[in-house]
């Protein structure tokens, strides 16, 4: 809005300098970029992220399988290295478990489970790949959509910040040049300014 007011104000003003008009046009261009281009870029980035993430969701759902594991015995806390991605280790228990892979292979191994007090024979679900190796739970569509929306907002915000940053850079350079010209003009007139009989 300030850019539009600036252009209108300098339209027929006799004190108008070229730099005043350039500054107002730069501000108007930045405003249009922020209001029109940034949302479009955000939408396009969000759509691209959504397509990519939903494709990942489909691939993960096709390649990861939920299988049932059976507790063989509980493990000591030091037997299995702590999972670095585990946020709440206290609520998990380490067990030696047995499960059958999707390809029919019988597997045994240490597993972290949410069972409070696991007993041999207790069952719980784990995610595995085709060969039965444990993998993380597949990404769900709602989480993928949330990430895509955040990516779109991030792209729009980055575009708006970039437009405003370029505007400030251009205006800052113009102001520095204006001050330099004023200094030069002052240096030409300054030494004699205010002296009696100067210029006579």
mmCIF file of C-alpha atoms in Angstrom:
data_model
loop_
_atom_site.group_PDB
_atom_site.id
_atom_site.type_symbol
_atom_site.label_atom_id
_atom_site.label_comp_id
_atom_site.label_asym_id
_atom_site.label_seq_id
_atom_site.Cartn_x
_atom_site.Cartn_y
_atom_site.Cartn_z
ATOM 1 C CA UNK A 1 0.000 0.000 0.000
ATOM 2 C CA UNK A 2 2.874 2.318 0.815
ATOM 3 C CA UNK A 3 4.305 1.687 -2.647
ATOM 4 C CA UNK A 4 1.049 2.736 -4.338
ATOM 5 C CA UNK A 5 0.838 5.850 -2.155
ATOM 6 C CA UNK A 6 4.467 6.619 -3.003
ATOM 7 C CA UNK A 7 3.829 6.415 -6.736
ATOM 8 C CA UNK A 8 0.694 8.556 -6.448
ATOM 9 C CA UNK A 9 2.461 11.127 -4.271
ATOM 10 C CA UNK A 10 5.358 11.547 -6.703
ATOM 11 C CA UNK A 11 3.153 11.626 -9.812
ATOM 12 C CA UNK A 12 3.188 15.404 -10.425
ATOM 13 C CA UNK A 13 5.328 16.649 -7.555
ATOM 14 C CA UNK A 14 7.829 19.338 -8.705
ATOM 15 C CA UNK A 15 10.308 18.176 -6.012
ATOM 16 C CA UNK A 16 10.304 14.655 -7.401
ATOM 17 C CA UNK A 17 13.688 13.121 -8.165
ATOM 18 C CA UNK A 18 14.234 10.180 -10.472
ATOM 19 C CA UNK A 19 15.383 8.116 -7.511
ATOM 20 C CA UNK A 20 12.074 8.796 -5.732
ATOM 21 C CA UNK A 21 10.162 7.284 -8.647
ATOM 22 C CA UNK A 22 12.564 4.330 -8.903
ATOM 23 C CA UNK A 23 12.210 3.691 -5.174
ATOM 24 C CA UNK A 24 8.403 3.749 -5.427
ATOM 25 C CA UNK A 25 8.430 1.392 -8.444
ATOM 26 C CA UNK A 26 10.800 -1.001 -6.668
ATOM 27 C CA UNK A 27 8.478 -1.006 -3.647
ATOM 28 C CA UNK A 28 5.460 -1.669 -5.886
ATOM 29 C CA UNK A 29 7.267 -4.530 -7.655
ATOM 30 C CA UNK A 30 8.219 -6.072 -4.281
ATOM 31 C CA UNK A 31 4.623 -5.742 -3.095
ATOM 32 C CA UNK A 32 3.293 -7.489 -6.210
ATOM 33 C CA UNK A 33 5.878 -10.254 -5.837
ATOM 34 C CA UNK A 34 4.869 -10.781 -2.215
ATOM 35 C CA UNK A 35 1.112 -10.700 -2.891
ATOM 36 C CA UNK A 36 0.951 -12.538 -6.226
ATOM 37 C CA UNK A 37 4.126 -14.489 -6.972
ATOM 38 C CA UNK A 38 4.924 -15.820 -3.477
ATOM 39 C CA UNK A 39 1.561 -17.617 -3.080
ATOM 40 C CA UNK A 40 1.902 -19.159 -6.555
ATOM 41 C CA UNK A 41 5.420 -20.404 -5.780
ATOM 42 C CA UNK A 42 4.184 -21.724 -2.427
ATOM 43 C CA UNK A 43 1.326 -23.559 -4.135
ATOM 44 C CA UNK A 44 3.609 -25.065 -6.776
ATOM 45 C CA UNK A 45 6.213 -26.129 -4.203
ATOM 46 C CA UNK A 46 3.520 -27.610 -1.962
ATOM 47 C CA UNK A 47 1.952 -29.491 -4.882
ATOM 48 C CA UNK A 48 5.320 -30.887 -5.967
ATOM 49 C CA UNK A 49 6.110 -31.930 -2.386
ATOM 50 C CA UNK A 50 2.653 -33.503 -2.044
ATOM 51 C CA UNK A 51 3.093 -35.556 -5.225
ATOM 52 C CA UNK A 52 6.562 -36.694 -4.179
ATOM 53 C CA UNK A 53 5.580 -37.529 -0.605
ATOM 54 C CA UNK A 54 2.413 -39.377 -1.616
ATOM 55 C CA UNK A 55 4.522 -41.399 -4.065
ATOM 56 C CA UNK A 56 6.845 -42.249 -1.145
ATOM 57 C CA UNK A 57 3.808 -43.258 0.917
ATOM 58 C CA UNK A 58 2.677 -45.647 -1.855
ATOM 59 C CA UNK A 59 6.175 -47.101 -2.269
ATOM 60 C CA UNK A 60 6.641 -47.585 1.469
ATOM 61 C CA UNK A 61 3.233 -49.212 1.841
ATOM 62 C CA UNK A 62 4.091 -51.588 -1.008
ATOM 63 C CA UNK A 63 7.544 -52.510 0.335
ATOM 64 C CA UNK A 64 6.918 -52.583 4.098
ATOM 65 C CA UNK A 65 4.846 -55.218 5.824
ATOM 66 C CA UNK A 66 3.254 -55.443 9.243
ATOM 67 C CA UNK A 67 4.084 -58.830 10.757
ATOM 68 C CA UNK A 68 3.445 -60.362 14.149
ATOM 69 C CA UNK A 69 6.475 -61.056 16.337
ATOM 70 C CA UNK A 70 6.517 -63.401 19.330
ATOM 71 C CA UNK A 71 8.533 -62.696 22.468
ATOM 72 C CA UNK A 72 11.186 -65.354 23.142
ATOM 73 C CA UNK A 73 12.612 -63.656 26.232
ATOM 74 C CA UNK A 74 13.248 -60.221 27.687
ATOM 75 C CA UNK A 75 16.750 -58.795 27.172
ATOM 76 C CA UNK A 76 18.935 -56.869 29.560
ATOM 77 C CA UNK A 77 19.007 -53.121 28.908
ATOM 78 C CA UNK A 78 22.668 -53.301 27.808
ATOM 79 C CA UNK A 79 22.151 -56.225 25.382
ATOM 80 C CA UNK A 80 20.576 -54.055 22.695
ATOM 81 C CA UNK A 81 22.009 -50.668 21.795
ATOM 82 C CA UNK A 82 19.536 -47.877 22.312
ATOM 83 C CA UNK A 83 17.779 -46.680 19.172
ATOM 84 C CA UNK A 84 18.877 -43.057 18.541
ATOM 85 C CA UNK A 85 15.455 -42.234 17.077
ATOM 86 C CA UNK A 86 13.684 -43.425 20.208
ATOM 87 C CA UNK A 87 12.411 -40.417 22.085
ATOM 88 C CA UNK A 88 10.907 -42.151 25.114
ATOM 89 C CA UNK A 89 13.190 -45.072 25.945
ATOM 90 C CA UNK A 90 11.614 -45.590 29.351
ATOM 91 C CA UNK A 91 8.308 -46.745 27.865
ATOM 92 C CA UNK A 92 9.989 -49.402 25.687
ATOM 93 C CA UNK A 93 11.276 -52.866 26.527
ATOM 94 C CA UNK A 94 13.963 -54.820 24.714
ATOM 95 C CA UNK A 95 13.175 -58.422 23.891
ATOM 96 C CA UNK A 96 14.481 -61.277 21.790
ATOM 97 C CA UNK A 97 11.661 -61.975 19.337
ATOM 98 C CA UNK A 98 10.801 -64.451 16.611
ATOM 99 C CA UNK A 99 8.870 -63.546 13.442
ATOM 100 C CA UNK A 100 8.208 -64.850 9.977
ATOM 101 C CA UNK A 101 9.236 -62.621 7.064
ATOM 102 C CA UNK A 102 6.807 -61.970 4.186
ATOM 103 C CA UNK A 103 8.916 -64.333 2.042
ATOM 104 C CA UNK A 104 8.401 -67.126 4.603
ATOM 105 C CA UNK A 105 11.828 -66.973 6.300
ATOM 106 C CA UNK A 106 11.866 -67.506 10.082
ATOM 107 C CA UNK A 107 13.895 -64.815 11.863
ATOM 108 C CA UNK A 108 15.030 -64.092 15.420
ATOM 109 C CA UNK A 109 16.511 -60.890 16.746
ATOM 110 C CA UNK A 110 16.501 -58.140 19.363
ATOM 111 C CA UNK A 111 13.476 -55.876 19.110
ATOM 112 C CA UNK A 112 12.248 -52.853 21.029
ATOM 113 C CA UNK A 113 8.597 -53.203 22.001
ATOM 114 C CA UNK A 114 5.958 -51.185 23.838
ATOM 115 C CA UNK A 115 4.942 -54.192 25.941
ATOM 116 C CA UNK A 116 5.163 -53.191 29.633
ATOM 117 C CA UNK A 117 6.142 -56.570 31.064
ATOM 118 C CA UNK A 118 6.697 -58.996 28.164
ATOM 119 C CA UNK A 119 6.401 -62.713 28.781
ATOM 120 C CA UNK A 120 7.557 -65.499 26.435
ATOM 121 C CA UNK A 121 4.804 -66.105 23.885
ATOM 122 C CA UNK A 122 3.429 -62.530 23.954
ATOM 123 C CA UNK A 123 2.731 -61.151 20.479
ATOM 124 C CA UNK A 124 3.220 -57.670 19.059
ATOM 125 C CA UNK A 125 3.416 -56.058 15.628
ATOM 126 C CA UNK A 126 6.576 -54.933 13.845
ATOM 127 C CA UNK A 127 7.269 -53.488 10.385
ATOM 128 C CA UNK A 128 9.643 -55.368 8.079
ATOM 129 C CA UNK A 129 10.811 -55.265 4.485
ATOM 130 C CA UNK A 130 10.365 -58.137 2.004
ATOM 131 C CA UNK A 131 13.243 -60.099 3.591
ATOM 132 C CA UNK A 132 12.009 -59.622 7.139
ATOM 133 C CA UNK A 133 14.525 -56.972 8.196
ATOM 134 C CA UNK A 134 13.012 -54.474 10.600
ATOM 135 C CA UNK A 135 12.199 -51.072 9.129
ATOM 136 C CA UNK A 136 10.483 -47.914 10.312
ATOM 137 C CA UNK A 137 6.741 -47.609 10.055
ATOM 138 C CA UNK A 138 5.664 -46.319 6.631
ATOM 139 C CA UNK A 139 4.754 -42.678 6.277
ATOM 140 C CA UNK A 140 1.005 -42.140 6.475
ATOM 141 C CA UNK A 141 -0.842 -39.908 3.953
ATOM 142 C CA UNK A 142 -1.916 -37.315 6.546
ATOM 143 C CA UNK A 143 1.649 -36.755 7.741
ATOM 144 C CA UNK A 144 2.839 -36.505 4.125
ATOM 145 C CA UNK A 145 0.177 -33.861 3.431
ATOM 146 C CA UNK A 146 1.215 -31.901 6.533
ATOM 147 C CA UNK A 147 4.850 -31.920 5.367
ATOM 148 C CA UNK A 148 3.759 -30.783 1.874
ATOM 149 C CA UNK A 149 1.696 -27.887 3.295
ATOM 150 C CA UNK A 150 4.652 -26.811 5.445
ATOM 151 C CA UNK A 151 6.928 -26.975 2.396
ATOM 152 C CA UNK A 152 4.492 -24.761 0.463
ATOM 153 C CA UNK A 153 4.291 -22.209 3.281
ATOM 154 C CA UNK A 154 8.076 -22.270 3.592
ATOM 155 C CA UNK A 155 8.563 -21.648 -0.144
ATOM 156 C CA UNK A 156 6.047 -18.764 -0.125
ATOM 157 C CA UNK A 157 7.654 -17.207 2.946
ATOM 158 C CA UNK A 158 11.143 -17.571 1.456
ATOM 159 C CA UNK A 159 9.978 -15.895 -1.772
ATOM 160 C CA UNK A 160 8.401 -13.015 0.156
ATOM 161 C CA UNK A 161 11.536 -12.558 2.283
ATOM 162 C CA UNK A 162 13.712 -12.648 -0.835
ATOM 163 C CA UNK A 163 11.565 -9.981 -2.549
ATOM 164 C CA UNK A 164 11.675 -7.752 0.529
ATOM 165 C CA UNK A 165 15.414 -8.327 0.958
ATOM 166 C CA UNK A 166 16.124 -7.345 -2.664
ATOM 167 C CA UNK A 167 13.917 -4.251 -2.258
ATOM 168 C CA UNK A 168 15.811 -3.199 0.876
ATOM 169 C CA UNK A 169 19.149 -3.811 -0.823
ATOM 170 C CA UNK A 170 18.219 -1.702 -3.863
ATOM 171 C CA UNK A 171 16.747 1.126 -1.778
ATOM 172 C CA UNK A 172 19.726 1.030 0.595
ATOM 173 C CA UNK A 173 22.159 1.400 -2.320
ATOM 174 C CA UNK A 174 20.095 4.261 -3.735
ATOM 175 C CA UNK A 175 20.117 6.051 -0.368
ATOM 176 C CA UNK A 176 23.897 5.615 -0.059
ATOM 177 C CA UNK A 177 24.374 7.046 -3.561
ATOM 178 C CA UNK A 178 22.067 9.950 -2.691
ATOM 179 C CA UNK A 179 24.096 10.701 0.450
ATOM 180 C CA UNK A 180 27.336 10.515 -1.564
ATOM 181 C CA UNK A 181 25.951 13.058 -4.067
ATOM 182 C CA UNK A 182 24.888 15.330 -1.226
ATOM 183 C CA UNK A 183 28.389 15.114 0.269
ATOM 184 C CA UNK A 184 29.922 16.000 -3.094
ATOM 185 C CA UNK A 185 27.572 18.956 -3.512
ATOM 186 C CA UNK A 186 28.254 20.102 0.036
ATOM 187 C CA UNK A 187 32.014 19.858 -0.508
ATOM 188 C CA UNK A 188 31.698 22.092 -3.577
ATOM 189 C CA UNK A 189 29.687 24.779 -1.751
ATOM 190 C CA UNK A 190 30.527 24.104 1.878
ATOM 191 C CA UNK A 191 33.859 25.872 2.400
ATOM 192 C CA UNK A 192 32.392 29.247 1.346
ATOM 193 C CA UNK A 193 28.936 28.697 2.870
ATOM 194 C CA UNK A 194 27.872 31.585 5.104
ATOM 195 C CA UNK A 195 30.995 33.742 4.652
ATOM 196 C CA UNK A 196 30.474 37.464 4.081
ATOM 197 C CA UNK A 197 31.216 38.629 0.603
ATOM 198 C CA UNK A 198 31.434 35.166 -0.890
ATOM 199 C CA UNK A 199 30.695 35.023 -4.571
ATOM 200 C CA UNK A 200 30.739 38.817 -5.001
#
